[in-house]
């Protein structure tokens, strides 16, 4: 009798557990629900957060700070899964959905933007329409087109901003006190100083952004290139860009016969003085590299005065995540002014907030204003003054393919 | 006859050890840029990070060991009878079996892995530790069978018959006759099987889908991200178990052992 | 019943190797031909092979992979013979241990070590700077991420030389020294003794083991991924890129590439082993 009762109880518990699990896989059942109820559903669960894993400081922030708050306040276990390339996570979700795994996927949250976001949108792999459910959604300025559009693709409630980023160059002020400040001057400098400049081969994320800056330069600004992909316009500008870049090759590192395969290879070459510049979409990386002893203290960074491309990066919940409630709690935490402030500290990460600081509580606003700046990291406001928008994903794909075809071979 | 290595051999030994030197040095370096021959500062930061729970390196170490342990156990359970069959029996079709056993070793590792992923996907084995351990049987099993068939080729079954005729049960025979005779060979096979699984990269990456973060995956991620100090620390953690295994088996490890071929695959 | 016994003992191994290895290859072949056995969909097509073979880079990648596998196998084998001969003459123990050491060290670790040693700002470049041979990193010869794949070759030779050396050493040790002594007493020169006595006896082991090396280096991903150029890329890197393409339509191309890698490797190994079997001793 006792045994039978125990078995029955086990069945009930299992059924409940199954129900709870199904509940958080079923996203529509969560949208619009009371936030406290969602938190209660998430309590005691886990969330699998997939993100690029190559920075020990970012890893620490995610595992220790975000994971710590989740564990303490919500009893949620955060599993950080480090990726070499975000496309790996997109592939996991894509493969699972293709195989019919619609409610037991392995990815609950992914750090994403640009082409990968476009892929997930096109493949209906992103869970959408939930952002207003998050209390801290109030801190997001969705009226800002640079936030509401991810590389020209409308966000449409399918992801939540994490950081703002803007492209910047780094140089060593000890060996190069006065770097060229705009694209024309940079190209002249490269021709005058052969062998000391190169860029990672697209489709490397940062190499691709550099090529887009050249594209803007040739097109005489960003304005003509915005909007949907225009084959005629591409055919007009692209050949000029390829000619310019091919003519530049004799002045590049190894005479342009080869290119670094990844930004990190360029970073290593810069660290050792093999080249005079590196660049990054996330200038905070320069400060972290100085602190880690990779770059000399004399490294400084700046944005081109004729404009630098900016973007926003986001977190996204895949459509087949089985832990959507816990993922929502994590996203809300990521958006919180406290977590954004912690992330903005130079020694933690130094990332520019994805939220609107002016909407945060007065104490937080002051704390943001009092943040020390890293001497090697160009202030965001300075970059923002010359901000250029990103192109739409179709443009980017065409430019990357064109570079590989015409310059990379 | 000289007992010291000549200049050629000495140079060779130094060259073979050389790649480990910058890795070990980087793990305790802070700021080591061209043209410095030695790091500017020494630091244990990379080790502190690598050994912290955040990095997951220790978890990766446990996971890599668990997968290698499971693959080893599985390959012994499957390989012992197979090794006995190949070592003791002459039968029709033997050549075909030998070809199948050798085929995974003679075929580039990338040949079967994508197809295996497609095979595992509907079974729910992708992105799981179990799936990765199962997949590791492909490179591990051939070596185990080869070593064990060698062990059984030199094994005399008459002792088993004698024990049986003296009234021993099959289990007693296994325990008191067979096992003591094959034990040294089985231990070597097990250690080698462990190391073959230990060094798998692509198989784990594809079948594990990035979810199964063994040490080689973590090492590749940090090497790719240009963090030479953390890379060095993980590399040291990664190679130590193998060196330990070698200390235990160095004497047995000669080119005559088929298991030799299994290292680092 | 007795005839069935070895088959019974072999059954688990045959099921596992047949299921995982042959099953994986069969699945790759099926997928590369557009056939999806699991869902019963069958749309036989050669599109993936057409796409892969019409890519103007495929020839360059094939040549690069053949160069990497051929050169690293040949170099390792060439160096393994004198290494084994030298090793036979010295005390065992520590020397053998050192020689065996990197058998246990995964390729990935070796590749990273080679990168830190041989890059243009690596240890050797710094030594060159210390001796005044170069002023800037760019003046140091390009040995990694280089067109000749020198860094990749160095990694493979570093890893495979001890393996082949130990195989040869084992053959030397089982070789009857009397043959060499007889040859010497008959007035054979050192070269003649090596060519006509020693080499024929070590050749079978060396040939078999170098076949393993070729198959491995032809299909390995991580070393060329870490030390290769952005263009052209080794075949396995190309296959991995197709496999991870966000466009799932590229998956059959990855399968086709992996099938082609297996076919080319199997064909070359067959020719190689046949040539040695037919060669006069």
Coordinates of N, CA, C and O in Angstrom, one line a residue, chain C residues 111-244:
Chain C
X111 N 49.9 22.4 -32.3 CA 49.7 23.5 -33.3 C 49.8 24.8 -32.6 O 50.4 25.8 -33.2
X112 N 49.2 25.0 -31.4 CA 49.3 26.3 -30.7 C 50.8 26.5 -30.3 O 51.2 27.7 -30.4
X113 N 51.5 25.5 -29.9 CA 52.9 25.7 -29.5 C 53.7 26.1 -30.7 O 54.5 27.0 -30.6
X114 N 53.4 25.5 -31.9 CA 54.1 25.9 -33.1 C 53.8 27.3 -33.5 O 54.7 28.1 -33.9
X115 N 52.6 27.7 -33.3 CA 52.2 29.1 -33.6 C 53.0 30.1 -32.7 O 53.5 31.1 -33.2
X116 N 53.1 29.8 -31.4 CA 53.8 30.7 -30.5 C 55.3 30.7 -30.8 O 56.0 31.6 -30.5
X117 N 55.8 29.6 -31.4 CA 57.3 29.5 -31.7 C 57.6 30.2 -33.0 O 58.6 30.9 -33.1
X118 N 56.8 30.0 -34.0 CA 57.2 30.3 -35.4 C 56.5 31.5 -36.0 O 56.8 31.8 -37.1
X119 N 55.5 32.1 -35.3 CA 54.9 33.3 -35.9 C 55.9 34.4 -36.1 O 57.0 34.3 -35.5
X120 N 55.5 35.4 -36.8 CA 56.5 36.5 -37.1 C 56.8 37.3 -35.9 O 57.7 38.1 -35.9
X121 N 56.1 37.1 -34.8 CA 56.5 37.8 -33.5 C 56.7 36.7 -32.5 O 56.7 37.0 -31.3
X122 N 56.9 35.5 -32.9 CA 57.0 34.3 -31.9 C 58.4 34.2 -31.4 O 59.3 35.1 -31.6
X123 N 58.7 33.1 -30.7 CA 60.0 33.0 -30.0 C 61.2 33.1 -30.9 O 62.2 33.7 -30.6
X124 N 61.1 32.4 -32.1 CA 62.3 32.5 -33.0 C 62.5 33.8 -33.6 O 63.6 34.3 -33.8
X125 N 61.4 34.5 -33.9 CA 61.5 35.9 -34.4 C 62.2 36.8 -33.3 O 63.0 37.6 -33.6
X126 N 61.8 36.5 -32.1 CA 62.5 37.4 -31.0 C 63.9 37.0 -30.8 O 64.8 37.9 -30.6
X127 N 64.3 35.7 -31.0 CA 65.7 35.4 -31.0 C 66.4 36.1 -32.1 O 67.5 36.6 -31.9
X128 N 65.8 36.0 -33.3 CA 66.4 36.7 -34.5 C 66.6 38.2 -34.2 O 67.7 38.8 -34.5
X129 N 65.7 38.8 -33.5 CA 65.8 40.2 -33.1 C 66.9 40.4 -32.1 O 67.7 41.3 -32.3
X130 N 67.0 39.5 -31.2 CA 68.0 39.6 -30.1 C 69.4 39.5 -30.8 O 70.4 40.1 -30.3
X131 N 69.6 38.7 -31.8 CA 70.8 38.6 -32.5 C 71.0 39.6 -33.6 O 72.0 39.5 -34.4
X132 N 70.1 40.5 -33.7 CA 70.2 41.6 -34.6 C 69.9 41.2 -36.1 O 70.2 42.0 -37.0
X133 N 69.3 40.1 -36.3 CA 69.1 39.6 -37.7 C 67.8 40.4 -38.2 O 67.8 40.6 -39.5
X134 N 66.9 40.7 -37.4 CA 65.7 41.4 -37.9 C 65.5 42.6 -37.0 O 65.9 42.6 -35.8
X135 N 64.8 43.6 -37.5 CA 64.4 44.8 -36.8 C 62.9 44.8 -36.4 O 62.6 45.1 -35.2
X136 N 62.1 44.3 -37.3 CA 60.7 44.3 -37.1 C 60.1 42.9 -37.4 O 60.7 42.1 -38.1
X137 N 59.0 42.5 -36.8 CA 58.4 41.2 -37.0 C 58.2 40.8 -38.4 O 58.5 39.7 -38.9
X138 N 57.8 41.8 -39.3 CA 57.5 41.5 -40.7 C 58.8 41.1 -41.4 O 58.6 40.5 -42.5
X139 N 60.0 41.3 -40.9 CA 61.2 40.9 -41.6 C 61.5 39.4 -41.4 O 62.3 38.8 -42.1
X140 N 60.8 38.8 -40.4 CA 61.0 37.4 -40.1 C 60.2 36.6 -41.2 O 59.1 37.0 -41.5
X141 N 60.8 35.5 -41.7 CA 60.0 34.8 -42.8 C 58.7 34.3 -42.3 O 58.5 33.9 -41.1
X142 N 57.7 34.3 -43.2 CA 56.3 33.9 -42.8 C 56.3 32.3 -42.7 O 56.4 31.7 -43.7
X143 N 56.2 31.8 -41.5 CA 56.2 30.3 -41.4 C 54.9 29.8 -40.9 O 54.6 28.6 -40.9
X144 N 54.0 30.6 -40.4 CA 52.6 30.2 -40.1 C 51.7 31.1 -40.9 O 52.0 32.2 -41.2
X145 N 50.4 30.6 -41.1 CA 49.5 31.3 -42.0 C 50.2 31.6 -43.3 O 50.0 32.7 -43.9
X146 N 51.0 30.7 -43.8 CA 51.9 31.0 -45.0 C 51.4 30.2 -46.2 O 50.7 29.2 -46.0
X147 N 51.8 30.6 -47.4 CA 51.3 29.9 -48.6 C 51.8 28.4 -48.6 O 51.1 27.6 -49.1
X148 N 53.0 28.1 -48.1 CA 53.5 26.8 -48.3 C 53.0 25.9 -47.1 O 53.4 24.7 -47.0
X149 N 52.2 26.4 -46.2 CA 51.7 25.6 -45.1 C 52.8 25.1 -44.2 O 52.7 24.0 -43.7
X150 N 53.9 25.8 -44.1 CA 55.0 25.3 -43.3 C 54.7 25.1 -41.9 O 55.0 24.0 -41.3
X151 N 53.9 26.0 -41.3 CA 53.5 25.8 -39.9 C 52.7 24.5 -39.7 O 52.9 23.7 -38.7
X152 N 51.8 24.2 -40.7 CA 51.0 22.9 -40.6 C 51.9 21.7 -40.7 O 51.8 20.8 -39.9
X153 N 52.9 21.8 -41.7 CA 53.8 20.7 -41.8 C 54.6 20.5 -40.6 O 54.8 19.3 -40.1
X154 N 55.1 21.6 -40.0 CA 55.9 21.5 -38.8 C 55.2 20.8 -37.7 O 55.7 19.9 -37.0
X155 N 53.9 21.1 -37.5 CA 53.1 20.5 -36.5 C 52.9 19.0 -36.7 O 53.1 18.2 -35.8
X156 N 52.6 18.6 -38.0 CA 52.5 17.2 -38.2 C 53.8 16.4 -38.1 O 53.8 15.3 -37.6
X157 N 54.9 17.0 -38.6 CA 56.2 16.3 -38.4 C 56.5 16.1 -37.0 O 56.9 15.1 -36.5
X158 N 56.3 17.2 -36.2 CA 56.5 17.2 -34.8 C 55.7 16.0 -34.1 O 56.2 15.3 -33.2
X159 N 54.5 15.9 -34.5 CA 53.6 14.9 -33.9 C 53.9 13.5 -34.5 O 53.8 12.5 -33.7
X160 N 54.1 13.3 -35.8 CA 54.1 12.0 -36.4 C 55.5 11.4 -36.4 O 55.6 10.1 -36.5
X161 N 56.5 12.2 -36.3 CA 57.9 11.6 -36.4 C 58.1 10.6 -35.2 O 58.6 9.5 -35.5
X162 N 57.8 11.0 -34.0 CA 58.0 10.0 -32.9 C 57.2 8.7 -33.1 O 57.7 7.6 -32.9
X163 N 55.9 8.9 -33.6 CA 55.1 7.7 -33.9 C 55.8 6.8 -34.9 O 56.0 5.6 -34.6
X164 N 56.2 7.3 -36.0 CA 56.8 6.5 -37.1 C 58.2 6.0 -36.5 O 58.5 4.9 -36.8
X165 N 58.9 6.8 -35.8 CA 60.2 6.4 -35.3 C 60.1 5.2 -34.4 O 60.9 4.3 -34.4
X166 N 59.0 5.2 -33.5 CA 58.9 4.1 -32.6 C 58.5 2.8 -33.3 O 58.9 1.7 -33.0
X167 N 57.7 3.0 -34.4 CA 57.3 1.8 -35.2 C 58.6 1.2 -35.8 O 58.8 0.0 -35.8
X168 N 59.4 2.1 -36.4 CA 60.7 1.6 -37.0 C 61.6 1.0 -36.0 O 62.2 0.0 -36.2
X169 N 61.6 1.7 -34.8 CA 62.5 1.2 -33.7 C 62.1 -0.3 -33.4 O 62.9 -1.1 -33.2
X170 N 60.8 -0.5 -33.3 CA 60.3 -1.8 -32.9 C 60.8 -2.9 -34.0 O 61.2 -4.0 -33.6
X171 N 60.7 -2.5 -35.2 CA 61.1 -3.4 -36.3 C 62.6 -3.6 -36.2 O 63.1 -4.8 -36.4
X172 N 63.3 -2.6 -35.9 CA 64.8 -2.7 -35.8 C 65.1 -3.7 -34.6 O 66.1 -4.5 -34.7
X173 N 64.4 -3.6 -33.5 CA 64.7 -4.4 -32.4 C 64.4 -5.8 -32.6 O 65.0 -6.7 -32.0
X174 N 63.3 -6.1 -33.4 CA 63.0 -7.5 -33.7 C 63.9 -8.0 -34.8 O 63.8 -9.2 -35.1
X175 N 64.6 -7.2 -35.4 CA 65.5 -7.6 -36.5 C 66.7 -8.2 -36.0 O 67.3 -7.8 -35.0
X176 N 67.1 -9.3 -36.6 CA 68.2 -10.0 -36.2 C 69.5 -9.3 -36.5 O 69.8 -9.0 -37.7
X177 N 70.3 -8.9 -35.5 CA 71.5 -8.1 -35.8 C 72.5 -8.9 -36.6 O 73.4 -8.3 -37.2
X178 N 72.4 -10.2 -36.6 CA 73.3 -11.0 -37.3 C 73.4 -10.7 -38.8 O 74.4 -10.7 -39.4
X179 N 72.2 -10.4 -39.3 CA 72.2 -10.1 -40.7 C 73.1 -8.9 -41.1 O 73.9 -9.0 -42.0
X180 N 73.0 -7.9 -40.2 CA 73.9 -6.7 -40.4 C 75.4 -7.1 -40.3 O 76.2 -6.7 -41.0
X181 N 75.6 -8.0 -39.2 CA 77.0 -8.4 -39.0 C 77.6 -9.2 -40.1 O 78.7 -9.0 -40.6
X182 N 76.7 -10.1 -40.7 CA 77.1 -10.9 -41.8 C 77.4 -10.0 -43.0 O 78.5 -10.1 -43.6
X183 N 76.5 -9.0 -43.2 CA 76.7 -8.1 -44.3 C 78.0 -7.4 -44.2 O 78.8 -7.2 -45.1
X184 N 78.3 -7.0 -42.9 CA 79.6 -6.2 -42.7 C 80.8 -7.1 -43.0 O 81.7 -6.7 -43.6
X185 N 80.7 -8.4 -42.5 CA 81.8 -9.3 -42.7 C 82.0 -9.6 -44.2 O 83.1 -9.9 -44.6
X186 N 81.0 -9.4 -45.0 CA 81.1 -9.7 -46.4 C 81.6 -8.4 -47.1 O 81.7 -8.4 -48.3
X187 N 81.9 -7.4 -46.3 CA 82.5 -6.2 -46.9 C 81.5 -5.2 -47.4 O 81.9 -4.3 -48.2
X188 N 80.2 -5.3 -47.0 CA 79.2 -4.3 -47.4 C 79.5 -2.9 -46.7 O 79.8 -2.9 -45.5
X189 N 79.3 -1.9 -47.5 CA 79.5 -0.5 -46.9 C 78.3 -0.2 -46.0 O 77.3 -0.9 -46.0
X190 N 78.4 0.8 -45.2 CA 77.3 1.2 -44.3 C 76.1 1.5 -45.1 O 75.0 1.0 -44.7
X191 N 76.2 2.2 -46.2 CA 75.1 2.5 -47.1 C 74.5 1.2 -47.6 O 73.3 1.0 -47.6
X192 N 75.4 0.3 -48.1 CA 74.9 -1.0 -48.7 C 74.1 -1.8 -47.6 O 73.1 -2.4 -47.9
X193 N 74.7 -1.8 -46.4 CA 74.0 -2.6 -45.3 C 72.6 -2.0 -45.1 O 71.7 -2.7 -44.9
X194 N 72.6 -0.6 -45.0 CA 71.3 0.0 -44.8 C 70.3 -0.3 -45.9 O 69.2 -0.7 -45.7
X195 N 70.8 -0.1 -47.1 CA 69.9 -0.2 -48.3 C 69.4 -1.6 -48.5 O 68.3 -1.9 -48.8
X196 N 70.3 -2.6 -48.3 CA 69.9 -4.0 -48.7 C 69.6 -4.9 -47.5 O 69.0 -5.9 -47.7
X197 N 69.9 -4.5 -46.3 CA 69.6 -5.3 -45.2 C 68.5 -4.6 -44.3 O 67.4 -5.1 -44.0
X198 N 68.9 -3.4 -43.8 CA 68.0 -2.8 -42.8 C 66.7 -2.3 -43.4 O 65.6 -2.6 -42.9
X199 N 66.8 -1.6 -44.5 CA 65.6 -0.9 -45.1 C 64.5 -1.9 -45.4 O 63.4 -1.7 -45.1
X200 N 64.9 -3.1 -46.1 CA 63.8 -4.0 -46.5 C 63.1 -4.6 -45.2 O 61.9 -4.9 -45.3
X201 N 63.8 -4.6 -44.1 CA 63.2 -5.2 -42.9 C 62.3 -4.2 -42.2 O 61.4 -4.6 -41.5
X202 N 62.6 -2.9 -42.3 CA 61.8 -1.9 -41.6 C 60.7 -1.4 -42.6 O 59.7 -0.8 -42.1
X203 N 60.8 -1.7 -43.9 CA 59.9 -1.0 -44.8 C 58.4 -1.4 -44.5 O 57.5 -0.5 -44.5
X204 N 58.1 -2.7 -44.3 CA 56.6 -3.0 -44.2 C 56.0 -2.2 -43.0 O 54.9 -1.6 -43.3
X205 N 56.6 -2.1 -41.9 CA 56.0 -1.3 -40.8 C 55.9 0.1 -41.1 O 54.9 0.8 -40.8
X206 N 57.0 0.7 -41.7 CA 57.0 2.1 -42.1 C 55.9 2.4 -43.1 O 55.2 3.4 -43.0
X207 N 55.7 1.5 -44.1 CA 54.7 1.8 -45.1 C 53.3 1.8 -44.5 O 52.5 2.7 -44.7
X208 N 53.1 0.8 -43.6 CA 51.7 0.7 -43.0 C 51.5 1.9 -42.1 O 50.4 2.5 -42.2
X209 N 52.5 2.2 -41.3 CA 52.2 3.3 -40.3 C 52.1 4.6 -41.1 O 51.4 5.5 -40.7
X210 N 52.9 4.8 -42.2 CA 52.8 6.1 -42.9 C 51.5 6.2 -43.6 O 51.0 7.3 -43.8
X211 N 50.8 5.1 -43.9 CA 49.5 5.2 -44.5 C 48.5 5.8 -43.5 O 47.7 6.6 -43.8
X212 N 48.7 5.4 -42.2 CA 47.8 5.9 -41.2 C 48.0 7.5 -41.1 O 47.1 8.2 -41.0
X213 N 49.3 7.8 -41.2 CA 49.7 9.3 -41.0 C 49.0 10.0 -42.2 O 48.4 11.1 -42.0
X214 N 49.1 9.5 -43.4 CA 48.6 10.2 -44.6 C 47.1 10.4 -44.4 O 46.5 11.5 -44.6
X215 N 46.4 9.3 -44.0 CA 44.9 9.4 -43.9 C 44.6 10.4 -42.9 O 43.6 11.2 -43.0
X216 N 45.3 10.4 -41.8 CA 45.0 11.4 -40.7 C 45.2 12.8 -41.1 O 44.3 13.7 -41.0
X217 N 46.4 13.1 -41.7 CA 46.8 14.5 -42.0 C 45.9 15.0 -43.2 O 45.7 16.2 -43.3
X218 N 45.4 14.1 -44.0 CA 44.6 14.5 -45.2 C 43.3 15.0 -44.7 O 42.7 15.9 -45.3
X219 N 42.8 14.4 -43.6 CA 41.4 14.7 -43.2 C 41.3 15.5 -41.9 O 40.2 15.6 -41.4
X220 N 42.4 16.0 -41.3 CA 42.3 16.6 -40.0 C 41.9 18.1 -40.1 O 42.3 18.7 -41.1
X221 N 41.1 18.6 -39.2 CA 40.6 19.9 -39.3 C 41.3 20.9 -38.5 O 41.6 22.0 -39.0
X222 N 41.6 20.6 -37.2 CA 42.0 21.6 -36.3 C 43.3 22.3 -36.6 O 43.5 23.5 -36.4
X223 N 44.3 21.6 -37.1 CA 45.6 22.2 -37.4 C 45.6 23.2 -38.6 O 46.0 24.3 -38.4
X224 N 45.0 22.8 -39.7 CA 44.9 23.8 -40.8 C 44.0 24.9 -40.4 O 44.2 26.1 -40.9
X225 N 43.0 24.7 -39.6 CA 42.1 25.7 -39.2 C 42.8 26.8 -38.4 O 42.5 28.0 -38.4
X226 N 43.8 26.3 -37.6 CA 44.5 27.2 -36.7 C 45.7 27.9 -37.4 O 46.0 29.0 -37.1
X227 N 46.3 27.2 -38.2 CA 47.6 27.7 -38.8 C 47.5 28.0 -40.3 O 48.6 28.4 -40.9
X228 N 46.4 27.8 -40.9 CA 46.3 28.0 -42.3 C 46.0 29.4 -42.7 O 45.8 30.3 -41.9
X229 N 46.0 29.7 -44.1 CA 45.8 31.0 -44.6 C 44.3 31.2 -44.8 O 43.5 30.2 -44.8
X230 N 43.9 32.4 -45.1 CA 42.4 32.6 -45.3 C 42.1 32.1 -46.7 O 40.9 31.8 -46.9
X231 N 43.0 31.9 -47.6 CA 42.8 31.4 -48.9 C 44.0 30.9 -49.6 O 45.0 31.6 -49.5
X232 N 44.1 29.7 -50.1 CA 43.0 28.7 -50.1 C 43.0 27.9 -48.8 O 44.0 28.0 -48.0
X233 N 41.9 27.3 -48.5 CA 41.8 26.5 -47.3 C 41.8 25.0 -47.5 O 41.4 24.6 -48.6
X234 N 42.3 24.3 -46.6 CA 42.4 22.8 -46.7 C 41.0 22.3 -46.8 O 40.0 22.8 -46.3
X235 N 40.9 21.1 -47.5 CA 39.6 20.5 -47.7 C 38.7 20.4 -46.4 O 37.5 20.7 -46.4
X236 N 39.3 19.8 -45.3 CA 38.5 19.7 -44.1 C 37.9 21.0 -43.6 O 36.8 21.1 -43.1
X237 N 38.7 22.1 -43.8 CA 38.3 23.4 -43.3 C 37.1 23.9 -44.2 O 36.1 24.4 -43.7
X238 N 37.3 23.6 -45.5 CA 36.2 23.9 -46.4 C 34.9 23.2 -46.1 O 33.8 23.7 -46.1
X239 N 35.1 21.9 -45.7 CA 33.9 21.0 -45.4 C 33.2 21.6 -44.1 O 32.0 21.6 -44.0
X240 N 34.1 21.9 -43.1 CA 33.5 22.4 -41.9 C 32.7 23.7 -42.1 O 31.7 24.0 -41.6
X241 N 33.3 24.6 -43.0 CA 32.6 25.9 -43.3 C 31.3 25.6 -43.9 O 30.3 26.3 -43.6
X242 N 31.2 24.6 -44.8 CA 30.0 24.3 -45.5 C 29.0 23.8 -44.5 O 27.8 24.0 -44.5
X243 N 29.5 22.9 -43.6 CA 28.6 22.3 -42.6 C 28.0 23.3 -41.6 O 26.9 23.2 -41.2
X244 N 28.8 24.4 -41.3 CA 28.3 25.4 -40.3 C 27.7 26.6 -41.0 O 27.4 27.6 -40.4

